Amino acid sequence: MTTPTYLFSPPATPSLPVLGTGARFPVNRIFCVGRNYHAHAVEMGRPVDKATMKPFYFTKSPSTLVESGASVPYPTGTANYHYEMELVVAIGAQGFRLTEADAPRIICGYAAGLDMTRRDLQLVARDQGRPWDLGKDFEKSAVCSPILPIGDLGLLTSGAITLQVNGETKQSADLAQLIWNIPELLADLSQYYHLEPGDLIYTGTPEGVGPVQPGDRISGHIDRVGDVSLTIGQPE
Ligand code: MN
């Protein structure tokens, strides 16, 4: 094997700390689930009927990853920059066409994440039938806590998920309210992709999404998983 000669230095591999280890989790892909809590689907004007609908997904580029605790500039092109507090599932093994019973074996840990969103651009795209990239897949939009290894936690089926802005509670729900639970998501997503170690899955946000402004501090918490925080800086 010869080492390739690159025209310029390739970008560093995006990664996250893994709690209790000196190792980092190298991020391969970032999948996000849309409308996975009923009350959030309703607040977005698109209720979900699980009996007739399937989950849907969008992606964020791994280069959008930001570690919890960062300060990010208020992004360009928006006047309605929103937080979305989410449970993140970290994948540690390959999985393709998984059954719900078999799916949990590929989980290697969990994290608390923020799916930061340019809501105005997302809604224009949605309503015009265009891709969501400008609203979702933008720089520094995927905020994530360190990975908590699954250890004895096993499959998470409940637990409080909350978010505060400047100390005021904006989102407060429970993981038990997920429309499609973790095994259902992994089984479904793996019909479309070969899931790989390093993949992250943002599992959707509960109700109460809203805007933030420069100077605001976001802090989120998921019971037994951890905390995520973000400070909003001035626009560039
Ligand atoms: Mn989301």
mmCIF file with all atom_site columns, C-alpha atoms in Angstrom, residues 12-194:
data_model
loop_
_atom_site.group_PDB
_atom_site.id
_atom_site.type_symbol
_atom_site.label_atom_id
_atom_site.label_alt_id
_atom_site.label_comp_id
_atom_site.label_asym_id
_atom_site.label_entity_id
_atom_site.label_seq_id
_atom_site.pdbx_PDB_ins_code
_atom_site.Cartn_x
_atom_site.Cartn_y
_atom_site.Cartn_z
_atom_site.occupancy
_atom_site.B_iso_or_equiv
_atom_site.pdbx_formal_charge
_atom_site.auth_seq_id
_atom_site.auth_comp_id
_atom_site.auth_asym_id
_atom_site.auth_atom_id
_atom_site.pdbx_PDB_model_num
ATOM 1   C CA . ALA A 1 12  ? -9.482  16.127 10.606 1.00 0.00 ? 12  ALA A CA 1
ATOM 2   C CA . THR A 1 13  ? -11.961 13.349 11.456 1.00 0.00 ? 13  THR A CA 1
ATOM 3   C CA . PRO A 1 14  ? -14.838 14.812 13.491 1.00 0.00 ? 14  PRO A CA 1
ATOM 4   C CA . SER A 1 15  ? -15.013 13.039 16.838 1.00 0.00 ? 15  SER A CA 1
ATOM 5   C CA . LEU A 1 16  ? -16.432 13.137 20.343 1.00 0.00 ? 16  LEU A CA 1
ATOM 6   C CA . PRO A 1 17  ? -14.967 12.224 23.749 1.00 0.00 ? 17  PRO A CA 1
ATOM 7   C CA . VAL A 1 18  ? -16.116 8.900  25.205 1.00 0.00 ? 18  VAL A CA 1
ATOM 8   C CA . LEU A 1 19  ? -16.725 9.171  28.944 1.00 0.00 ? 19  LEU A CA 1
ATOM 9   C CA . GLY A 1 20  ? -14.538 7.033  31.148 1.00 0.00 ? 20  GLY A CA 1
ATOM 10  C CA . THR A 1 21  ? -12.001 6.346  28.408 1.00 0.00 ? 21  THR A CA 1
ATOM 11  C CA . GLY A 1 22  ? -9.127  8.207  26.802 1.00 0.00 ? 22  GLY A CA 1
ATOM 12  C CA . ALA A 1 23  ? -10.564 7.332  23.411 1.00 0.00 ? 23  ALA A CA 1
ATOM 13  C CA . ARG A 1 24  ? -12.636 9.419  21.064 1.00 0.00 ? 24  ARG A CA 1
ATOM 14  C CA . PHE A 1 25  ? -15.624 8.323  18.956 1.00 0.00 ? 25  PHE A CA 1
ATOM 15  C CA . PRO A 1 26  ? -14.871 9.034  15.273 1.00 0.00 ? 26  PRO A CA 1
ATOM 16  C CA . VAL A 1 27  ? -18.039 10.280 13.594 1.00 0.00 ? 27  VAL A CA 1
ATOM 17  C CA . ASN A 1 28  ? -18.962 8.641  10.299 1.00 0.00 ? 28  ASN A CA 1
ATOM 18  C CA . ARG A 1 29  ? -22.473 9.963  9.483  1.00 0.00 ? 29  ARG A CA 1
ATOM 19  C CA . ILE A 1 30  ? -25.112 12.005 11.284 1.00 0.00 ? 30  ILE A CA 1
ATOM 20  C CA . PHE A 1 31  ? -28.699 10.855 10.715 1.00 0.00 ? 31  PHE A CA 1
ATOM 21  C CA . CYS A 1 32  ? -31.593 12.882 12.126 1.00 0.00 ? 32  CYS A CA 1
ATOM 22  C CA . VAL A 1 33  ? -35.183 11.719 12.599 1.00 0.00 ? 33  VAL A CA 1
ATOM 23  C CA . GLY A 1 34  ? -37.959 14.175 11.738 1.00 0.00 ? 34  GLY A CA 1
ATOM 24  C CA . ARG A 1 35  ? -41.205 14.534 13.746 1.00 0.00 ? 35  ARG A CA 1
ATOM 25  C CA . ASN A 1 36  ? -40.719 11.795 16.326 1.00 0.00 ? 36  ASN A CA 1
ATOM 26  C CA . TYR A 1 37  ? -42.760 13.270 19.201 1.00 0.00 ? 37  TYR A CA 1
ATOM 27  C CA . HIS A 1 38  ? -46.488 13.859 18.616 1.00 0.00 ? 38  HIS A CA 1
ATOM 28  C CA . ALA A 1 39  ? -46.665 17.259 20.305 1.00 0.00 ? 39  ALA A CA 1
ATOM 29  C CA . HIS A 1 40  ? -43.722 18.557 18.254 1.00 0.00 ? 40  HIS A CA 1
ATOM 30  C CA . ALA A 1 41  ? -45.237 17.226 15.016 1.00 0.00 ? 41  ALA A CA 1
ATOM 31  C CA . VAL A 1 42  ? -48.419 19.115 15.892 1.00 0.00 ? 42  VAL A CA 1
ATOM 32  C CA . GLU A 1 43  ? -46.553 22.345 16.700 1.00 0.00 ? 43  GLU A CA 1
ATOM 33  C CA . MET A 1 44  ? -44.904 22.071 13.262 1.00 0.00 ? 44  MET A CA 1
ATOM 34  C CA . GLY A 1 45  ? -48.347 21.689 11.670 1.00 0.00 ? 45  GLY A CA 1
ATOM 35  C CA . ARG A 1 46  ? -47.687 18.130 10.496 1.00 0.00 ? 46  ARG A CA 1
ATOM 36  C CA . PRO A 1 47  ? -49.303 15.598 12.859 1.00 0.00 ? 47  PRO A CA 1
ATOM 37  C CA . VAL A 1 48  ? -48.092 12.002 12.640 1.00 0.00 ? 48  VAL A CA 1
ATOM 38  C CA . ASP A 1 49  ? -50.295 8.902  12.378 1.00 0.00 ? 49  ASP A CA 1
ATOM 39  C CA . LYS A 1 50  ? -47.999 5.987  13.138 1.00 0.00 ? 50  LYS A CA 1
ATOM 40  C CA . ALA A 1 51  ? -50.550 3.538  11.729 1.00 0.00 ? 51  ALA A CA 1
ATOM 41  C CA . THR A 1 52  ? -50.196 4.938  8.219  1.00 0.00 ? 52  THR A CA 1
ATOM 42  C CA . MET A 1 53  ? -46.837 6.717  8.221  1.00 0.00 ? 53  MET A CA 1
ATOM 43  C CA . LYS A 1 54  ? -43.186 5.776  8.437  1.00 0.00 ? 54  LYS A CA 1
ATOM 44  C CA . PRO A 1 55  ? -40.324 7.677  10.038 1.00 0.00 ? 55  PRO A CA 1
ATOM 45  C CA . PHE A 1 56  ? -38.305 9.981  7.812  1.00 0.00 ? 56  PHE A CA 1
ATOM 46  C CA . TYR A 1 57  ? -34.738 11.162 8.003  1.00 0.00 ? 57  TYR A CA 1
ATOM 47  C CA . PHE A 1 58  ? -32.398 13.899 6.971  1.00 0.00 ? 58  PHE A CA 1
ATOM 48  C CA . THR A 1 59  ? -28.651 14.084 7.409  1.00 0.00 ? 59  THR A CA 1
ATOM 49  C CA . LYS A 1 60  ? -26.081 16.545 8.649  1.00 0.00 ? 60  LYS A CA 1
ATOM 50  C CA . SER A 1 61  ? -22.533 16.463 7.374  1.00 0.00 ? 61  SER A CA 1
ATOM 51  C CA . PRO A 1 62  ? -20.084 15.172 10.000 1.00 0.00 ? 62  PRO A CA 1
ATOM 52  C CA . SER A 1 63  ? -18.200 18.468 9.587  1.00 0.00 ? 63  SER A CA 1
ATOM 53  C CA . THR A 1 64  ? -21.171 20.260 11.206 1.00 0.00 ? 64  THR A CA 1
ATOM 54  C CA . LEU A 1 65  ? -20.356 18.586 14.547 1.00 0.00 ? 65  LEU A CA 1
ATOM 55  C CA . VAL A 1 66  ? -19.699 20.858 17.550 1.00 0.00 ? 66  VAL A CA 1
ATOM 56  C CA . GLU A 1 67  ? -18.810 19.669 21.030 1.00 0.00 ? 67  GLU A CA 1
ATOM 57  C CA . SER A 1 68  ? -21.009 20.602 23.943 1.00 0.00 ? 68  SER A CA 1
ATOM 58  C CA . GLY A 1 69  ? -19.840 23.724 25.757 1.00 0.00 ? 69  GLY A CA 1
ATOM 59  C CA . ALA A 1 70  ? -18.907 25.579 22.599 1.00 0.00 ? 70  ALA A CA 1
ATOM 60  C CA . SER A 1 71  ? -19.867 29.095 21.599 1.00 0.00 ? 71  SER A CA 1
ATOM 61  C CA . VAL A 1 72  ? -21.072 29.406 18.017 1.00 0.00 ? 72  VAL A CA 1
ATOM 62  C CA . PRO A 1 73  ? -21.790 32.566 16.021 1.00 0.00 ? 73  PRO A CA 1
ATOM 63  C CA . TYR A 1 74  ? -25.425 33.304 15.217 1.00 0.00 ? 74  TYR A CA 1
ATOM 64  C CA . PRO A 1 75  ? -25.594 31.765 11.716 1.00 0.00 ? 75  PRO A CA 1
ATOM 65  C CA . THR A 1 76  ? -25.954 33.652 8.471  1.00 0.00 ? 76  THR A CA 1
ATOM 66  C CA . GLY A 1 77  ? -29.091 33.648 6.346  1.00 0.00 ? 77  GLY A CA 1
ATOM 67  C CA . THR A 1 78  ? -31.643 33.302 9.135  1.00 0.00 ? 78  THR A CA 1
ATOM 68  C CA . ALA A 1 79  ? -33.778 35.386 11.440 1.00 0.00 ? 79  ALA A CA 1
ATOM 69  C CA . ASN A 1 80  ? -35.255 32.348 13.225 1.00 0.00 ? 80  ASN A CA 1
ATOM 70  C CA . TYR A 1 81  ? -32.471 30.176 14.636 1.00 0.00 ? 81  TYR A CA 1
ATOM 71  C CA . HIS A 1 82  ? -33.972 27.359 16.751 1.00 0.00 ? 82  HIS A CA 1
ATOM 72  C CA . TYR A 1 83  ? -32.829 24.767 19.283 1.00 0.00 ? 83  TYR A CA 1
ATOM 73  C CA . GLU A 1 84  ? -34.057 21.161 19.191 1.00 0.00 ? 84  GLU A CA 1
ATOM 74  C CA . MET A 1 85  ? -33.084 18.986 22.172 1.00 0.00 ? 85  MET A CA 1
ATOM 75  C CA . GLU A 1 86  ? -32.553 15.327 21.233 1.00 0.00 ? 86  GLU A CA 1
ATOM 76  C CA . LEU A 1 87  ? -31.333 11.942 22.443 1.00 0.00 ? 87  LEU A CA 1
ATOM 77  C CA . VAL A 1 88  ? -28.418 10.812 20.267 1.00 0.00 ? 88  VAL A CA 1
ATOM 78  C CA . VAL A 1 89  ? -27.728 7.109  19.699 1.00 0.00 ? 89  VAL A CA 1
ATOM 79  C CA . ALA A 1 90  ? -24.103 6.195  18.928 1.00 0.00 ? 90  ALA A CA 1
ATOM 80  C CA . ILE A 1 91  ? -23.561 3.171  16.680 1.00 0.00 ? 91  ILE A CA 1
ATOM 81  C CA . GLY A 1 92  ? -20.646 0.848  17.382 1.00 0.00 ? 92  GLY A CA 1
ATOM 82  C CA . ALA A 1 93  ? -21.194 -2.079 15.003 1.00 0.00 ? 93  ALA A CA 1
ATOM 83  C CA . GLN A 1 94  ? -22.389 -2.783 11.496 1.00 0.00 ? 94  GLN A CA 1
ATOM 84  C CA . GLY A 1 95  ? -26.102 -3.241 10.970 1.00 0.00 ? 95  GLY A CA 1
ATOM 85  C CA . PHE A 1 96  ? -28.085 -3.887 7.792  1.00 0.00 ? 96  PHE A CA 1
ATOM 86  C CA . ARG A 1 97  ? -31.737 -4.978 7.533  1.00 0.00 ? 97  ARG A CA 1
ATOM 87  C CA . LEU A 1 98  ? -31.906 -5.340 11.308 1.00 0.00 ? 98  LEU A CA 1
ATOM 88  C CA . THR A 1 99  ? -34.908 -6.723 13.106 1.00 0.00 ? 99  THR A CA 1
ATOM 89  C CA . GLU A 1 100 ? -36.203 -4.758 16.086 1.00 0.00 ? 100 GLU A CA 1
ATOM 90  C CA . ALA A 1 101 ? -35.097 -7.614 18.350 1.00 0.00 ? 101 ALA A CA 1
ATOM 91  C CA . ASP A 1 102 ? -31.554 -7.597 16.959 1.00 0.00 ? 102 ASP A CA 1
ATOM 92  C CA . ALA A 1 103 ? -31.147 -3.819 16.596 1.00 0.00 ? 103 ALA A CA 1
ATOM 93  C CA . PRO A 1 104 ? -30.002 -2.905 20.126 1.00 0.00 ? 104 PRO A CA 1
ATOM 94  C CA . ARG A 1 105 ? -26.743 -4.859 19.733 1.00 0.00 ? 105 ARG A CA 1
ATOM 95  C CA . ILE A 1 106 ? -25.262 -2.177 17.447 1.00 0.00 ? 106 ILE A CA 1
ATOM 96  C CA . ILE A 1 107 ? -25.719 0.614  20.043 1.00 0.00 ? 107 ILE A CA 1
ATOM 97  C CA . CYS A 1 108 ? -22.455 1.510  21.770 1.00 0.00 ? 108 CYS A CA 1
ATOM 98  C CA . GLY A 1 109 ? -23.616 4.560  23.684 1.00 0.00 ? 109 GLY A CA 1
ATOM 99  C CA . TYR A 1 110 ? -25.815 7.598  24.050 1.00 0.00 ? 110 TYR A CA 1
ATOM 100 C CA . ALA A 1 111 ? -25.396 11.356 24.090 1.00 0.00 ? 111 ALA A CA 1
ATOM 101 C CA . ALA A 1 112 ? -27.378 14.554 24.531 1.00 0.00 ? 112 ALA A CA 1
ATOM 102 C CA . GLY A 1 113 ? -27.574 16.598 21.343 1.00 0.00 ? 113 GLY A CA 1
ATOM 103 C CA . LEU A 1 114 ? -28.880 19.811 19.867 1.00 0.00 ? 114 LEU A CA 1
ATOM 104 C CA . ASP A 1 115 ? -30.187 19.760 16.283 1.00 0.00 ? 115 ASP A CA 1
ATOM 105 C CA . MET A 1 116 ? -29.741 23.483 15.646 1.00 0.00 ? 116 MET A CA 1
ATOM 106 C CA . THR A 1 117 ? -32.024 24.670 12.870 1.00 0.00 ? 117 THR A CA 1
ATOM 107 C CA . ARG A 1 118 ? -32.503 27.713 10.625 1.00 0.00 ? 118 ARG A CA 1
ATOM 108 C CA . ARG A 1 119 ? -36.281 27.332 10.980 1.00 0.00 ? 119 ARG A CA 1
ATOM 109 C CA . ASP A 1 120 ? -37.230 29.988 8.445  1.00 0.00 ? 120 ASP A CA 1
ATOM 110 C CA . LEU A 1 121 ? -35.110 28.352 5.743  1.00 0.00 ? 121 LEU A CA 1
ATOM 111 C CA . GLN A 1 122 ? -36.297 24.858 6.686  1.00 0.00 ? 122 GLN A CA 1
ATOM 112 C CA . LEU A 1 123 ? -39.961 25.843 6.400  1.00 0.00 ? 123 LEU A CA 1
ATOM 113 C CA . VAL A 1 124 ? -39.482 27.576 3.038  1.00 0.00 ? 124 VAL A CA 1
ATOM 114 C CA . ALA A 1 125 ? -37.776 24.431 1.765  1.00 0.00 ? 125 ALA A CA 1
ATOM 115 C CA . ARG A 1 126 ? -40.435 22.163 3.239  1.00 0.00 ? 126 ARG A CA 1
ATOM 116 C CA . ASP A 1 127 ? -43.331 24.139 1.828  1.00 0.00 ? 127 ASP A CA 1
ATOM 117 C CA . GLN A 1 128 ? -41.730 24.382 -1.623 1.00 0.00 ? 128 GLN A CA 1
ATOM 118 C CA . GLY A 1 129 ? -40.792 20.694 -1.721 1.00 0.00 ? 129 GLY A CA 1
ATOM 119 C CA . ARG A 1 130 ? -37.065 21.466 -1.697 1.00 0.00 ? 130 ARG A CA 1
ATOM 120 C CA . PRO A 1 131 ? -34.267 19.752 0.261  1.00 0.00 ? 131 PRO A CA 1
ATOM 121 C CA . TRP A 1 132 ? -33.798 20.847 3.876  1.00 0.00 ? 132 TRP A CA 1
ATOM 122 C CA . ASP A 1 133 ? -30.046 21.328 3.702  1.00 0.00 ? 133 ASP A CA 1
ATOM 123 C CA . LEU A 1 134 ? -29.986 25.114 4.125  1.00 0.00 ? 134 LEU A CA 1
ATOM 124 C CA . GLY A 1 135 ? -32.196 24.796 7.187  1.00 0.00 ? 135 GLY A CA 1
ATOM 125 C CA . LYS A 1 136 ? -30.495 21.806 8.783  1.00 0.00 ? 136 LYS A CA 1
ATOM 126 C CA . ASP A 1 137 ? -27.086 20.920 7.341  1.00 0.00 ? 137 ASP A CA 1
ATOM 127 C CA . PHE A 1 138 ? -25.147 24.074 8.083  1.00 0.00 ? 138 PHE A CA 1
ATOM 128 C CA . GLU A 1 139 ? -21.894 24.768 9.864  1.00 0.00 ? 139 GLU A CA 1
ATOM 129 C CA . LYS A 1 140 ? -21.808 24.053 13.614 1.00 0.00 ? 140 LYS A CA 1
ATOM 130 C CA . SER A 1 141 ? -25.427 22.854 13.633 1.00 0.00 ? 141 SER A CA 1
ATOM 131 C CA . ALA A 1 142 ? -24.914 19.403 15.210 1.00 0.00 ? 142 ALA A CA 1
ATOM 132 C CA . VAL A 1 143 ? -24.051 19.934 18.873 1.00 0.00 ? 143 VAL A CA 1
ATOM 133 C CA . CYS A 1 144 ? -23.287 16.856 20.949 1.00 0.00 ? 144 CYS A CA 1
ATOM 134 C CA . SER A 1 145 ? -22.225 15.896 24.469 1.00 0.00 ? 145 SER A CA 1
ATOM 135 C CA . PRO A 1 146 ? -19.539 13.279 25.146 1.00 0.00 ? 146 PRO A CA 1
ATOM 136 C CA . ILE A 1 147 ? -20.661 9.721  24.402 1.00 0.00 ? 147 ILE A CA 1
ATOM 137 C CA . LEU A 1 148 ? -21.800 7.730  27.435 1.00 0.00 ? 148 LEU A CA 1
ATOM 138 C CA . PRO A 1 149 ? -20.932 4.062  26.804 1.00 0.00 ? 149 PRO A CA 1
ATOM 139 C CA . ILE A 1 150 ? -24.044 1.892  26.945 1.00 0.00 ? 150 ILE A CA 1
ATOM 140 C CA . GLY A 1 151 ? -22.601 -0.167 29.806 1.00 0.00 ? 151 GLY A CA 1
ATOM 141 C CA . ASP A 1 152 ? -25.379 -1.331 32.065 1.00 0.00 ? 152 ASP A CA 1
ATOM 142 C CA . LEU A 1 153 ? -27.863 1.222  30.732 1.00 0.00 ? 153 LEU A CA 1
ATOM 143 C CA . GLY A 1 154 ? -29.125 -1.110 28.034 1.00 0.00 ? 154 GLY A CA 1
ATOM 144 C CA . LEU A 1 155 ? -31.928 0.015  25.797 1.00 0.00 ? 155 LEU A CA 1
ATOM 145 C CA . LEU A 1 156 ? -33.290 3.405  26.850 1.00 0.00 ? 156 LEU A CA 1
ATOM 146 C CA . THR A 1 157 ? -37.077 3.421  26.848 1.00 0.00 ? 157 THR A CA 1
ATOM 147 C CA . SER A 1 158 ? -37.822 6.315  29.202 1.00 0.00 ? 158 SER A CA 1
ATOM 148 C CA . GLY A 1 159 ? -36.212 9.223  30.984 1.00 0.00 ? 159 GLY A CA 1
ATOM 149 C CA . ALA A 1 160 ? -36.736 12.960 31.213 1.00 0.00 ? 160 ALA A CA 1
ATOM 150 C CA . ILE A 1 161 ? -35.445 15.113 28.354 1.00 0.00 ? 161 ILE A CA 1
ATOM 151 C CA . THR A 1 162 ? -35.372 18.857 29.050 1.00 0.00 ? 162 THR A CA 1
ATOM 152 C CA . LEU A 1 163 ? -33.932 22.086 27.681 1.00 0.00 ? 163 LEU A CA 1
ATOM 153 C CA . GLN A 1 164 ? -33.490 25.508 29.198 1.00 0.00 ? 164 GLN A CA 1
ATOM 154 C CA . VAL A 1 165 ? -32.566 28.840 27.620 1.00 0.00 ? 165 VAL A CA 1
ATOM 155 C CA . ASN A 1 166 ? -30.940 31.250 30.086 1.00 0.00 ? 166 ASN A CA 1
ATOM 156 C CA . GLY A 1 167 ? -32.288 29.064 32.891 1.00 0.00 ? 167 GLY A CA 1
ATOM 157 C CA . GLU A 1 168 ? -35.901 29.093 31.679 1.00 0.00 ? 168 GLU A CA 1
ATOM 158 C CA . THR A 1 169 ? -37.386 25.697 30.804 1.00 0.00 ? 169 THR A CA 1
ATOM 159 C CA . LYS A 1 170 ? -38.486 25.509 27.163 1.00 0.00 ? 170 LYS A CA 1
ATOM 160 C CA . GLN A 1 171 ? -38.706 21.765 26.509 1.00 0.00 ? 171 GLN A CA 1
ATOM 161 C CA . SER A 1 172 ? -39.725 19.081 29.000 1.00 0.00 ? 172 SER A CA 1
ATOM 162 C CA . ALA A 1 173 ? -40.749 15.609 27.884 1.00 0.00 ? 173 ALA A CA 1
ATOM 163 C CA . ASP A 1 174 ? -39.885 11.945 28.283 1.00 0.00 ? 174 ASP A CA 1
ATOM 164 C CA . LEU A 1 175 ? -38.120 9.504  25.995 1.00 0.00 ? 175 LEU A CA 1
ATOM 165 C CA . ALA A 1 176 ? -41.138 7.221  26.428 1.00 0.00 ? 176 ALA A CA 1
ATOM 166 C CA . GLN A 1 177 ? -42.991 9.686  24.180 1.00 0.00 ? 177 GLN A CA 1
ATOM 167 C CA . LEU A 1 178 ? -40.875 8.875  21.114 1.00 0.00 ? 178 LEU A CA 1
ATOM 168 C CA . ILE A 1 179 ? -43.272 7.896  18.316 1.00 0.00 ? 179 ILE A CA 1
ATOM 169 C CA . TRP A 1 180 ? -40.731 5.442  16.862 1.00 0.00 ? 180 TRP A CA 1
ATOM 170 C CA . ASN A 1 181 ? -38.574 4.014  19.624 1.00 0.00 ? 181 ASN A CA 1
ATOM 171 C CA . ILE A 1 182 ? -34.891 3.166  19.256 1.00 0.00 ? 182 ILE A CA 1
ATOM 172 C CA . PRO A 1 183 ? -35.254 -0.444 17.985 1.00 0.00 ? 183 PRO A CA 1
ATOM 173 C CA . GLU A 1 184 ? -37.941 0.644  15.534 1.00 0.00 ? 184 GLU A CA 1
ATOM 174 C CA . LEU A 1 185 ? -35.709 3.441  14.214 1.00 0.00 ? 185 LEU A CA 1
ATOM 175 C CA . LEU A 1 186 ? -32.648 1.214  13.842 1.00 0.00 ? 186 LEU A CA 1
ATOM 176 C CA . ALA A 1 187 ? -34.653 -1.517 12.135 1.00 0.00 ? 187 ALA A CA 1
ATOM 177 C CA . ASP A 1 188 ? -36.194 0.981  9.715  1.00 0.00 ? 188 ASP A CA 1
ATOM 178 C CA . LEU A 1 189 ? -33.078 3.045  8.969  1.00 0.00 ? 189 LEU A CA 1
ATOM 179 C CA . SER A 1 190 ? -31.053 -0.118 8.347  1.00 0.00 ? 190 SER A CA 1
ATOM 180 C CA . GLN A 1 191 ? -33.423 -1.044 5.501  1.00 0.00 ? 191 GLN A CA 1
ATOM 181 C CA . TYR A 1 192 ? -31.993 1.959  3.633  1.00 0.00 ? 192 TYR A CA 1
ATOM 182 C CA . TYR A 1 193 ? -28.396 2.174  4.830  1.00 0.00 ? 193 TYR A CA 1
ATOM 183 C CA . HIS A 1 194 ? -25.655 -0.139 6.011  1.00 0.00 ? 194 HIS A CA 1
#
